[in-house]
């Protein structure tokens, strides 16, 4: 492995970066509902040409709210997973223990931050938007899989956050600055998590045969299928929220197009951006080239 990631360097970086929720939200730091929250590459509202500008912005913001909720959901399974992983070898390496506990602490903070933003969204948007869940049920469904499959899912999610911010959010000057700041602060702590995930995957894969590794890759794919089922449901919730928020009744053909475009938009946002991330593919390849090939063979359906 040539990545050079270590528990000690992840811990040192995290100590420097550390921020507080109060630095990001509260007081005059509020969402601006006259602006979009999500970059167009994820929201994909422009191709729904039957919507006017206000309707496109409302849908974009509904997608932004779902983003807060879906990250809240996934972080609720990452937190216990990292704690369990840390607990197994508390005495082996002090940097490992501290880096993993810091990771868990940051994830708990992120869960709280996403909740705070959701509260502001609910107060400002004016229409309640349903979201998939509840988080505990999603977490227990995911954690029912073997630890390496779960670790690969975590690796996917945290590299995905890197890609979202760097490729699509950082240089987008149209986004609401408050929503963008949430994504920025989340991103800077997740950089360390993605590196620690790589170390967790390597530790969990140690001593496994190729067959056992491929079994874990299948579990990662199964978890992806479970998330995909949730995304289909989320598109229905978003359509319903959109109709209530805008009073716009779509005809059958428009609804059909809405579902198709938005499902693919969701798949790209939460699945494709992780499955095609070069760092995820490199880690898979290091386990066995077959693992990389397997994911590359199915990824196009989610892009
Ligand atoms: Fe996070
Ligand atoms: Fe994280």
PDB file of C-alpha atoms and ligand atoms in Angstrom:
ATOM      1  CA  UNK A   1       0.000   0.000   0.000  1.00  0.00           C
ATOM      2  CA  UNK A   2       1.547   3.290  -1.055  1.00  0.00           C
ATOM      3  CA  UNK A   3      -1.022   5.685   0.331  1.00  0.00           C
ATOM      4  CA  UNK A   4       1.060   6.660   3.385  1.00  0.00           C
ATOM      5  CA  UNK A   5      -1.988   7.091   5.655  1.00  0.00           C
ATOM      6  CA  UNK A   6      -1.336   6.624   9.373  1.00  0.00           C
ATOM      7  CA  UNK A   7      -3.432   6.942  12.517  1.00  0.00           C
ATOM      8  CA  UNK A   8      -0.953   9.459  13.887  1.00  0.00           C
ATOM      9  CA  UNK A   9      -1.118  11.801  10.886  1.00  0.00           C
ATOM     10  CA  UNK A  10      -4.933  11.564  10.679  1.00  0.00           C
ATOM     11  CA  UNK A  11      -5.150  12.476  14.369  1.00  0.00           C
ATOM     12  CA  UNK A  12      -2.747  15.409  13.963  1.00  0.00           C
ATOM     13  CA  UNK A  13      -4.713  16.782  10.980  1.00  0.00           C
ATOM     14  CA  UNK A  14      -7.990  16.399  12.834  1.00  0.00           C
ATOM     15  CA  UNK A  15      -6.638  18.302  15.871  1.00  0.00           C
ATOM     16  CA  UNK A  16      -5.785  21.282  13.658  1.00  0.00           C
ATOM     17  CA  UNK A  17      -9.082  21.338  11.754  1.00  0.00           C
ATOM     18  CA  UNK A  18     -11.504  20.921  14.648  1.00  0.00           C
ATOM     19  CA  UNK A  19     -14.594  23.235  14.462  1.00  0.00           C
ATOM     20  CA  UNK A  20     -17.706  23.727  16.604  1.00  0.00           C
ATOM     21  CA  UNK A  21     -21.351  23.573  15.460  1.00  0.00           C
ATOM     22  CA  UNK A  22     -21.855  27.118  16.844  1.00  0.00           C
ATOM     23  CA  UNK A  23     -19.240  28.380  14.370  1.00  0.00           C
ATOM     24  CA  UNK A  24     -21.405  27.264  11.447  1.00  0.00           C
ATOM     25  CA  UNK A  25     -25.075  27.731  12.305  1.00  0.00           C
ATOM     26  CA  UNK A  26     -27.195  29.995  14.513  1.00  0.00           C
ATOM     27  CA  UNK A  27     -27.712  33.756  14.883  1.00  0.00           C
ATOM     28  CA  UNK A  28     -27.459  35.414  11.493  1.00  0.00           C
ATOM     29  CA  UNK A  29     -26.057  32.270   9.859  1.00  0.00           C
ATOM     30  CA  UNK A  30     -29.249  31.126   8.164  1.00  0.00           C
ATOM     31  CA  UNK A  31     -30.309  29.445   4.940  1.00  0.00           C
ATOM     32  CA  UNK A  32     -31.209  31.748   2.055  1.00  0.00           C
ATOM     33  CA  UNK A  33     -34.238  30.259   0.334  1.00  0.00           C
ATOM     34  CA  UNK A  34     -33.832  32.518  -2.708  1.00  0.00           C
ATOM     35  CA  UNK A  35     -30.833  30.398  -3.751  1.00  0.00           C
ATOM     36  CA  UNK A  36     -30.283  26.762  -4.759  1.00  0.00           C
ATOM     37  CA  UNK A  37     -28.749  24.426  -2.159  1.00  0.00           C
ATOM     38  CA  UNK A  38     -27.436  21.630  -4.375  1.00  0.00           C
ATOM     39  CA  UNK A  39     -25.181  21.777  -7.435  1.00  0.00           C
ATOM     40  CA  UNK A  40     -27.016  20.966 -10.659  1.00  0.00           C
ATOM     41  CA  UNK A  41     -24.955  17.805 -11.275  1.00  0.00           C
ATOM     42  CA  UNK A  42     -26.723  16.262  -8.249  1.00  0.00           C
ATOM     43  CA  UNK A  43     -30.091  18.060  -8.377  1.00  0.00           C
ATOM     44  CA  UNK A  44     -30.663  17.611 -12.142  1.00  0.00           C
ATOM     45  CA  UNK A  45     -33.664  19.944 -12.178  1.00  0.00           C
ATOM     46  CA  UNK A  46     -32.728  21.779 -15.411  1.00  0.00           C
ATOM     47  CA  UNK A  47     -33.626  18.877 -17.675  1.00  0.00           C
ATOM     48  CA  UNK A  48     -37.186  18.956 -16.280  1.00  0.00           C
ATOM     49  CA  UNK A  49     -38.019  21.672 -18.794  1.00  0.00           C
ATOM     50  CA  UNK A  50     -41.717  21.724 -17.886  1.00  0.00           C
ATOM     51  CA  UNK A  51     -40.812  23.357 -14.528  1.00  0.00           C
ATOM     52  CA  UNK A  52     -40.447  27.127 -14.158  1.00  0.00           C
ATOM     53  CA  UNK A  53     -37.489  28.677 -12.303  1.00  0.00           C
ATOM     54  CA  UNK A  54     -39.250  28.859  -8.929  1.00  0.00           C
ATOM     55  CA  UNK A  55     -40.344  25.250  -9.210  1.00  0.00           C
ATOM     56  CA  UNK A  56     -36.828  24.163 -10.142  1.00  0.00           C
ATOM     57  CA  UNK A  57     -35.416  25.978  -7.126  1.00  0.00           C
ATOM     58  CA  UNK A  58     -38.028  24.403  -4.816  1.00  0.00           C
ATOM     59  CA  UNK A  59     -37.107  20.933  -6.083  1.00  0.00           C
ATOM     60  CA  UNK A  60     -33.404  21.728  -5.720  1.00  0.00           C
ATOM     61  CA  UNK A  61     -34.008  22.708  -2.072  1.00  0.00           C
ATOM     62  CA  UNK A  62     -36.100  19.589  -1.416  1.00  0.00           C
ATOM     63  CA  UNK A  63     -33.123  17.587  -2.694  1.00  0.00           C
ATOM     64  CA  UNK A  64     -30.868  19.604  -0.365  1.00  0.00           C
ATOM     65  CA  UNK A  65     -33.027  18.684   2.606  1.00  0.00           C
ATOM     66  CA  UNK A  66     -32.961  15.010   1.583  1.00  0.00           C
ATOM     67  CA  UNK A  67     -29.149  15.267   1.380  1.00  0.00           C
ATOM     68  CA  UNK A  68     -29.058  16.421   5.027  1.00  0.00           C
ATOM     69  CA  UNK A  69     -31.292  13.542   6.046  1.00  0.00           C
ATOM     70  CA  UNK A  70     -29.522  10.846   4.055  1.00  0.00           C
ATOM     71  CA  UNK A  71     -26.164  11.896   5.496  1.00  0.00           C
ATOM     72  CA  UNK A  72     -27.758  11.880   8.936  1.00  0.00           C
ATOM     73  CA  UNK A  73     -28.869   8.310   8.210  1.00  0.00           C
ATOM     74  CA  UNK A  74     -25.547   6.951   7.013  1.00  0.00           C
ATOM     75  CA  UNK A  75     -23.593   8.616   9.795  1.00  0.00           C
ATOM     76  CA  UNK A  76     -25.799   6.835  12.325  1.00  0.00           C
ATOM     77  CA  UNK A  77     -24.435   3.486  11.200  1.00  0.00           C
ATOM     78  CA  UNK A  78     -20.849   4.748  10.799  1.00  0.00           C
ATOM     79  CA  UNK A  79     -20.695   5.935  14.437  1.00  0.00           C
ATOM     80  CA  UNK A  80     -21.357   2.544  16.149  1.00  0.00           C
ATOM     81  CA  UNK A  81     -19.312   0.756  13.493  1.00  0.00           C
ATOM     82  CA  UNK A  82     -16.209   2.850  14.194  1.00  0.00           C
ATOM     83  CA  UNK A  83     -16.686   2.524  17.963  1.00  0.00           C
ATOM     84  CA  UNK A  84     -16.932  -1.273  17.696  1.00  0.00           C
ATOM     85  CA  UNK A  85     -13.847  -1.372  15.490  1.00  0.00           C
ATOM     86  CA  UNK A  86     -11.872   0.817  17.938  1.00  0.00           C
ATOM     87  CA  UNK A  87     -12.942  -1.227  20.965  1.00  0.00           C
ATOM     88  CA  UNK A  88     -11.458  -4.469  19.654  1.00  0.00           C
ATOM     89  CA  UNK A  89      -7.858  -3.323  20.171  1.00  0.00           C
ATOM     90  CA  UNK A  90      -7.896  -0.462  22.647  1.00  0.00           C
ATOM     91  CA  UNK A  91      -4.443  -1.335  23.988  1.00  0.00           C
ATOM     92  CA  UNK A  92      -2.576  -2.027  20.754  1.00  0.00           C
ATOM     93  CA  UNK A  93      -1.717   1.453  19.498  1.00  0.00           C
ATOM     94  CA  UNK A  94      -2.530   4.696  21.308  1.00  0.00           C
ATOM     95  CA  UNK A  95      -2.693   6.689  18.059  1.00  0.00           C
ATOM     96  CA  UNK A  96      -5.111   4.157  16.560  1.00  0.00           C
ATOM     97  CA  UNK A  97      -7.415   4.376  19.581  1.00  0.00           C
ATOM     98  CA  UNK A  98      -7.331   8.168  19.706  1.00  0.00           C
ATOM     99  CA  UNK A  99      -7.760   8.627  15.929  1.00  0.00           C
ATOM    100  CA  UNK A 100     -10.761   6.261  15.805  1.00  0.00           C
ATOM    101  CA  UNK A 101     -12.405   7.827  18.877  1.00  0.00           C
ATOM    102  CA  UNK A 102     -11.910  11.278  17.364  1.00  0.00           C
ATOM    103  CA  UNK A 103     -13.457   9.972  14.126  1.00  0.00           C
ATOM    104  CA  UNK A 104     -16.489   8.720  16.095  1.00  0.00           C
ATOM    105  CA  UNK A 105     -16.743  12.015  18.003  1.00  0.00           C
ATOM    106  CA  UNK A 106     -16.702  13.986  14.753  1.00  0.00           C
ATOM    107  CA  UNK A 107     -19.387  11.749  13.281  1.00  0.00           C
ATOM    108  CA  UNK A 108     -21.592  12.335  16.353  1.00  0.00           C
ATOM    109  CA  UNK A 109     -21.047  16.077  15.858  1.00  0.00           C
ATOM    110  CA  UNK A 110     -21.963  15.794  12.161  1.00  0.00           C
ATOM    111  CA  UNK A 111     -25.204  13.976  13.032  1.00  0.00           C
ATOM    112  CA  UNK A 112     -26.087  16.871  15.326  1.00  0.00           C
ATOM    113  CA  UNK A 113     -25.063  19.467  12.720  1.00  0.00           C
ATOM    114  CA  UNK A 114     -27.251  17.874  10.048  1.00  0.00           C
ATOM    115  CA  UNK A 115     -30.171  17.878  12.527  1.00  0.00           C
ATOM    116  CA  UNK A 116     -29.659  21.608  13.205  1.00  0.00           C
ATOM    117  CA  UNK A 117     -29.708  22.377   9.487  1.00  0.00           C
ATOM    118  CA  UNK A 118     -32.847  20.267   9.053  1.00  0.00           C
ATOM    119  CA  UNK A 119     -34.555  22.303  11.769  1.00  0.00           C
ATOM    120  CA  UNK A 120     -33.650  25.543   9.969  1.00  0.00           C
ATOM    121  CA  UNK A 121     -34.854  24.039   6.698  1.00  0.00           C
ATOM    122  CA  UNK A 122     -38.196  23.036   8.194  1.00  0.00           C
ATOM    123  CA  UNK A 123     -38.714  26.522   9.650  1.00  0.00           C
ATOM    124  CA  UNK A 124     -37.765  28.337   6.451  1.00  0.00           C
ATOM    125  CA  UNK A 125     -39.131  26.129   3.669  1.00  0.00           C
ATOM    126  CA  UNK A 126     -42.721  26.114   4.896  1.00  0.00           C
ATOM    127  CA  UNK A 127     -43.654  22.608   3.685  1.00  0.00           C
ATOM    128  CA  UNK A 128     -42.697  19.458   5.531  1.00  0.00           C
ATOM    129  CA  UNK A 129     -40.710  17.022   3.414  1.00  0.00           C
ATOM    130  CA  UNK A 130     -40.784  13.280   4.156  1.00  0.00           C
ATOM    131  CA  UNK A 131     -37.522  11.376   4.248  1.00  0.00           C
ATOM    132  CA  UNK A 132     -36.558   7.715   4.330  1.00  0.00           C
ATOM    133  CA  UNK A 133     -35.722   6.093   7.652  1.00  0.00           C
ATOM    134  CA  UNK A 134     -35.916   5.837  10.569  1.00  0.00           C
ATOM    135  CA  UNK A 135     -32.129   6.032  11.083  1.00  0.00           C
ATOM    136  CA  UNK A 136     -32.027   3.197  13.661  1.00  0.00           C
ATOM    137  CA  UNK A 137     -33.751   0.777  11.254  1.00  0.00           C
ATOM    138  CA  UNK A 138     -31.384   1.723   8.405  1.00  0.00           C
ATOM    139  CA  UNK A 139     -28.366   1.358  10.696  1.00  0.00           C
ATOM    140  CA  UNK A 140     -29.408  -2.077  11.932  1.00  0.00           C
ATOM    141  CA  UNK A 141     -30.098  -3.308   8.357  1.00  0.00           C
ATOM    142  CA  UNK A 142     -26.628  -2.188   7.248  1.00  0.00           C
ATOM    143  CA  UNK A 143     -24.814  -3.404  10.374  1.00  0.00           C
ATOM    144  CA  UNK A 144     -26.350  -6.878   9.912  1.00  0.00           C
ATOM    145  CA  UNK A 145     -23.680  -7.396   7.220  1.00  0.00           C
ATOM    146  CA  UNK A 146     -20.113  -8.558   7.856  1.00  0.00           C
ATOM    147  CA  UNK A 147     -17.609  -5.901   9.028  1.00  0.00           C
ATOM    148  CA  UNK A 148     -15.573  -5.801   5.792  1.00  0.00           C
ATOM    149  CA  UNK A 149     -18.692  -5.200   3.674  1.00  0.00           C
ATOM    150  CA  UNK A 150     -19.723  -2.405   6.070  1.00  0.00           C
ATOM    151  CA  UNK A 151     -16.187  -0.944   6.034  1.00  0.00           C
ATOM    152  CA  UNK A 152     -16.228  -0.842   2.221  1.00  0.00           C
ATOM    153  CA  UNK A 153     -19.572   0.991   2.359  1.00  0.00           C
ATOM    154  CA  UNK A 154     -18.101   3.503   4.811  1.00  0.00           C
ATOM    155  CA  UNK A 155     -15.051   3.966   2.587  1.00  0.00           C
ATOM    156  CA  UNK A 156     -17.391   4.635  -0.366  1.00  0.00           C
ATOM    157  CA  UNK A 157     -19.422   7.206   1.565  1.00  0.00           C
ATOM    158  CA  UNK A 158     -16.468   9.194   2.857  1.00  0.00           C
ATOM    159  CA  UNK A 159     -14.581   9.393  -0.430  1.00  0.00           C
ATOM    160  CA  UNK A 160     -17.892  10.330  -2.019  1.00  0.00           C
ATOM    161  CA  UNK A 161     -18.122  13.354   0.310  1.00  0.00           C
ATOM    162  CA  UNK A 162     -14.662  14.422  -0.908  1.00  0.00           C
ATOM    163  CA  UNK A 163     -15.729  14.223  -4.499  1.00  0.00           C
ATOM    164  CA  UNK A 164     -19.014  16.041  -3.937  1.00  0.00           C
ATOM    165  CA  UNK A 165     -17.293  19.050  -2.452  1.00  0.00           C
ATOM    166  CA  UNK A 166     -14.197  19.243  -4.623  1.00  0.00           C
ATOM    167  CA  UNK A 167     -15.774  18.442  -8.001  1.00  0.00           C
ATOM    168  CA  UNK A 168     -19.204  20.014  -7.699  1.00  0.00           C
ATOM    169  CA  UNK A 169     -19.612  22.378  -4.758  1.00  0.00           C
ATOM    170  CA  UNK A 170     -16.417  24.338  -4.062  1.00  0.00           C
ATOM    171  CA  UNK A 171     -16.462  26.352  -7.304  1.00  0.00           C
ATOM    172  CA  UNK A 172     -20.230  26.721  -7.644  1.00  0.00           C
ATOM    173  CA  UNK A 173     -20.882  30.420  -6.944  1.00  0.00           C
ATOM    174  CA  UNK A 174     -24.692  30.190  -7.249  1.00  0.00           C
ATOM    175  CA  UNK A 175     -25.279  28.038  -4.178  1.00  0.00           C
ATOM    176  CA  UNK A 176     -26.588  29.430  -0.895  1.00  0.00           C
ATOM    177  CA  UNK A 177     -23.417  30.307   1.098  1.00  0.00           C
ATOM    178  CA  UNK A 178     -24.840  28.842   4.311  1.00  0.00           C
ATOM    179  CA  UNK A 179     -25.624  25.453   2.773  1.00  0.00           C
ATOM    180  CA  UNK A 180     -22.267  25.527   1.042  1.00  0.00           C
ATOM    181  CA  UNK A 181     -20.511  26.237   4.328  1.00  0.00           C
ATOM    182  CA  UNK A 182     -22.135  23.150   5.891  1.00  0.00           C
ATOM    183  CA  UNK A 183     -20.783  21.026   3.054  1.00  0.00           C
ATOM    184  CA  UNK A 184     -17.351  22.614   3.355  1.00  0.00           C
ATOM    185  CA  UNK A 185     -17.002  22.032   7.091  1.00  0.00           C
ATOM    186  CA  UNK A 186     -18.271  18.492   6.717  1.00  0.00           C
ATOM    187  CA  UNK A 187     -15.795  17.849   3.902  1.00  0.00           C
ATOM    188  CA  UNK A 188     -12.708  19.040   5.797  1.00  0.00           C
ATOM    189  CA  UNK A 189     -13.247  16.560   8.637  1.00  0.00           C
ATOM    190  CA  UNK A 190     -14.254  13.748   6.306  1.00  0.00           C
ATOM    191  CA  UNK A 191     -10.838  13.890   4.587  1.00  0.00           C
ATOM    192  CA  UNK A 192      -9.341  12.211   7.658  1.00  0.00           C
ATOM    193  CA  UNK A 193     -12.224   9.731   7.895  1.00  0.00           C
ATOM    194  CA  UNK A 194     -11.681   8.525   4.337  1.00  0.00           C
ATOM    195  CA  UNK A 195      -8.034   7.805   5.165  1.00  0.00           C
ATOM    196  CA  UNK A 196      -8.937   6.019   8.404  1.00  0.00           C
ATOM    197  CA  UNK A 197     -11.539   3.981   6.483  1.00  0.00           C
ATOM    198  CA  UNK A 198      -8.761   2.821   4.165  1.00  0.00           C
ATOM    199  CA  UNK A 199      -6.788   1.618   7.201  1.00  0.00           C
ATOM    200  CA  UNK A 200      -9.895  -0.104   8.626  1.00  0.00           C
ATOM    201  CA  UNK A 201     -10.562  -1.901   5.331  1.00  0.00           C
ATOM    202  CA  UNK A 202      -6.944  -3.088   5.181  1.00  0.00           C
ATOM    203  CA  UNK A 203      -7.042  -4.293   8.797  1.00  0.00           C
ATOM    204  CA  UNK A 204     -10.322  -6.173   8.274  1.00  0.00           C
ATOM    205  CA  UNK A 205      -9.165  -7.722   4.982  1.00  0.00           C
ATOM    206  CA  UNK A 206      -5.882  -8.972   6.513  1.00  0.00           C
ATOM    207  CA  UNK A 207      -5.631 -12.775   6.402  1.00  0.00           C
ATOM    208  CA  UNK A 208      -8.762 -13.244   4.260  1.00  0.00           C
ATOM    209  CA  UNK A 209      -8.736 -15.396   1.146  1.00  0.00           C
ATOM    210  CA  UNK A 210      -9.737 -13.921  -2.214  1.00  0.00           C
ATOM    211  CA  UNK A 211     -13.031 -15.768  -1.961  1.00  0.00           C
ATOM    212  CA  UNK A 212     -13.777 -14.229   1.440  1.00  0.00           C
ATOM    213  CA  UNK A 213     -12.876 -10.794   0.141  1.00  0.00           C
ATOM    214  CA  UNK A 214     -15.190 -11.197  -2.832  1.00  0.00           C
ATOM    215  CA  UNK A 215     -17.930 -12.266  -0.435  1.00  0.00           C
ATOM    216  CA  UNK A 216     -17.472  -8.954   1.408  1.00  0.00           C
ATOM    217  CA  UNK A 217     -17.585  -7.092  -1.927  1.00  0.00           C
ATOM    218  CA  UNK A 218     -20.945  -8.785  -2.608  1.00  0.00           C
ATOM    219  CA  UNK A 219     -22.142  -7.562   0.794  1.00  0.00           C
ATOM    220  CA  UNK A 220     -21.065  -4.019  -0.108  1.00  0.00           C
ATOM    221  CA  UNK A 221     -23.105  -4.387  -3.316  1.00  0.00           C
ATOM    222  CA  UNK A 222     -26.069  -5.698  -1.299  1.00  0.00           C
ATOM    223  CA  UNK A 223     -25.905  -2.661   0.989  1.00  0.00           C
ATOM    224  CA  UNK A 224     -25.775  -0.491  -2.162  1.00  0.00           C
ATOM    225  CA  UNK A 225     -28.935  -2.256  -3.374  1.00  0.00           C
ATOM    226  CA  UNK A 226     -30.588  -1.545  -0.037  1.00  0.00           C
ATOM    227  CA  UNK A 227     -29.653   2.160  -0.332  1.00  0.00           C
ATOM    228  CA  UNK A 228     -30.925   2.168  -3.921  1.00  0.00           C
ATOM    229  CA  UNK A 229     -34.306   0.908  -2.699  1.00  0.00           C
ATOM    230  CA  UNK A 230     -34.353   3.819  -0.240  1.00  0.00           C
ATOM    231  CA  UNK A 231     -33.541   6.276  -3.019  1.00  0.00           C
ATOM    232  CA  UNK A 232     -36.529   5.043  -5.069  1.00  0.00           C
ATOM    233  CA  UNK A 233     -38.736   5.734  -2.067  1.00  0.00           C
ATOM    234  CA  UNK A 234     -37.100   9.131  -1.572  1.00  0.00           C
ATOM    235  CA  UNK A 235     -37.956  10.148  -5.149  1.00  0.00           C
ATOM    236  CA  UNK A 236     -41.630   9.452  -4.375  1.00  0.00           C
ATOM    237  CA  UNK A 237     -41.379  11.532  -1.194  1.00  0.00           C
ATOM    238  CA  UNK A 238     -39.705  14.350  -3.129  1.00  0.00           C
ATOM    239  CA  UNK A 239     -42.427  14.314  -5.794  1.00  0.00           C
ATOM    240  CA  UNK A 240     -45.083  14.519  -3.102  1.00  0.00           C
ATOM    241  CA  UNK A 241     -43.272  17.353  -1.262  1.00  0.00           C
ATOM    242  CA  UNK A 242     -42.730  19.196  -4.549  1.00  0.00           C
ATOM    243  CA  UNK A 243     -46.444  19.009  -5.376  1.00  0.00           C
ATOM    244  CA  UNK A 244     -47.424  20.345  -1.954  1.00  0.00           C
ATOM    245  CA  UNK A 245     -44.750  23.065  -1.878  1.00  0.00           C
ATOM    246  CA  UNK A 246     -45.479  24.472  -5.331  1.00  0.00           C
ATOM    247  CA  UNK A 247     -49.171  23.586  -5.844  1.00  0.00           C
ATOM    248  CA  UNK A 248     -48.106  22.283  -9.215  1.00  0.00           C
ATOM    249  CA  UNK A 249     -49.900  19.136 -10.350  1.00  0.00           C
ATOM    250  CA  UNK A 250     -47.776  17.273 -12.887  1.00  0.00           C
ATOM    251  CA  UNK A 251     -49.462  15.264 -15.621  1.00  0.00           C
ATOM    252  CA  UNK A 252     -48.658  11.587 -16.056  1.00  0.00           C
ATOM    253  CA  UNK A 253     -45.883  12.079 -18.624  1.00  0.00           C
ATOM    254  CA  UNK A 254     -44.274  14.804 -16.501  1.00  0.00           C
ATOM    255  CA  UNK A 255     -44.424  12.623 -13.384  1.00  0.00           C
ATOM    256  CA  UNK A 256     -42.807   9.801 -15.306  1.00  0.00           C
ATOM    257  CA  UNK A 257     -39.975  12.057 -16.436  1.00  0.00           C
ATOM    258  CA  UNK A 258     -39.604  13.439 -12.903  1.00  0.00           C
ATOM    259  CA  UNK A 259     -39.209   9.909 -11.515  1.00  0.00           C
ATOM    260  CA  UNK A 260     -36.686   8.813 -14.149  1.00  0.00           C
ATOM    261  CA  UNK A 261     -34.482  11.909 -13.981  1.00  0.00           C
ATOM    262  CA  UNK A 262     -34.587  12.172 -10.210  1.00  0.00           C
ATOM    263  CA  UNK A 263     -33.880   8.483  -9.566  1.00  0.00           C
ATOM    264  CA  UNK A 264     -30.792   8.677 -11.754  1.00  0.00           C
ATOM    265  CA  UNK A 265     -29.803  11.970 -10.096  1.00  0.00           C
ATOM    266  CA  UNK A 266     -30.053  10.292  -6.683  1.00  0.00           C
ATOM    267  CA  UNK A 267     -28.143   7.244  -7.885  1.00  0.00           C
ATOM    268  CA  UNK A 268     -25.305   9.402  -9.143  1.00  0.00           C
ATOM    269  CA  UNK A 269     -25.264  11.479  -5.933  1.00  0.00           C
ATOM    270  CA  UNK A 270     -25.114   8.606  -3.430  1.00  0.00           C
ATOM    271  CA  UNK A 271     -23.900   5.546  -5.353  1.00  0.00           C
ATOM    272  CA  UNK A 272     -22.124   6.388  -8.620  1.00  0.00           C
ATOM    273  CA  UNK A 273     -19.838   9.082  -7.188  1.00  0.00           C
ATOM    274  CA  UNK A 274     -18.504   6.579  -4.624  1.00  0.00           C
ATOM    275  CA  UNK A 275     -18.341   3.460  -6.815  1.00  0.00           C
ATOM    276  CA  UNK A 276     -16.302   5.268  -9.463  1.00  0.00           C
ATOM    277  CA  UNK A 277     -14.067   7.170  -7.042  1.00  0.00           C
ATOM    278  CA  UNK A 278     -10.451   6.389  -7.905  1.00  0.00           C
ATOM    279  CA  UNK A 279      -9.464   5.998  -4.227  1.00  0.00           C
ATOM    280  CA  UNK A 280     -12.264   3.485  -3.619  1.00  0.00           C
ATOM    281  CA  UNK A 281     -11.257   1.564  -6.750  1.00  0.00           C
ATOM    282  CA  UNK A 282      -7.578   1.616  -5.732  1.00  0.00           C
ATOM    283  CA  UNK A 283      -8.358   0.202  -2.301  1.00  0.00           C
ATOM    284  CA  UNK A 284     -10.506  -2.526  -3.890  1.00  0.00           C
ATOM    285  CA  UNK A 285      -7.754  -3.320  -6.366  1.00  0.00           C
ATOM    286  CA  UNK A 286      -5.233  -3.653  -3.541  1.00  0.00           C
ATOM    287  CA  UNK A 287      -7.495  -6.273  -1.947  1.00  0.00           C
ATOM    288  CA  UNK A 288      -7.784  -8.144  -5.249  1.00  0.00           C
ATOM    289  CA  UNK A 289      -8.057  -6.896  -8.863  1.00  0.00           C
ATOM    290  CA  UNK A 290     -11.280  -8.934  -9.104  1.00  0.00           C
ATOM    291  CA  UNK A 291     -12.912  -6.653  -6.541  1.00  0.00           C
ATOM    292  CA  UNK A 292     -12.217  -3.569  -8.650  1.00  0.00           C
ATOM    293  CA  UNK A 293     -13.455  -5.298 -11.804  1.00  0.00           C
ATOM    294  CA  UNK A 294     -16.678  -6.379 -10.106  1.00  0.00           C
ATOM    295  CA  UNK A 295     -17.543  -2.833  -9.011  1.00  0.00           C
ATOM    296  CA  UNK A 296     -16.500  -1.308 -12.333  1.00  0.00           C
ATOM    297  CA  UNK A 297     -18.794  -3.732 -14.127  1.00  0.00           C
ATOM    298  CA  UNK A 298     -21.915  -2.532 -12.286  1.00  0.00           C
ATOM    299  CA  UNK A 299     -21.084   1.142 -11.620  1.00  0.00           C
ATOM    300  CA  UNK A 300     -22.355   2.569 -14.974  1.00  0.00           C
ATOM    301  CA  UNK A 301     -25.962   1.845 -13.927  1.00  0.00           C
ATOM    302  CA  UNK A 302     -25.526   4.377 -11.092  1.00  0.00           C
ATOM    303  CA  UNK A 303     -23.861   7.170 -13.076  1.00  0.00           C
TER     304      UNK A 303
HETATM  305 FE1  LIG B   1     -19.588  12.979   8.652  1.00  0.00          FE
HETATM  306 FE1  LIG B   2     -17.201  10.686   8.311  1.00  0.00          FE
END
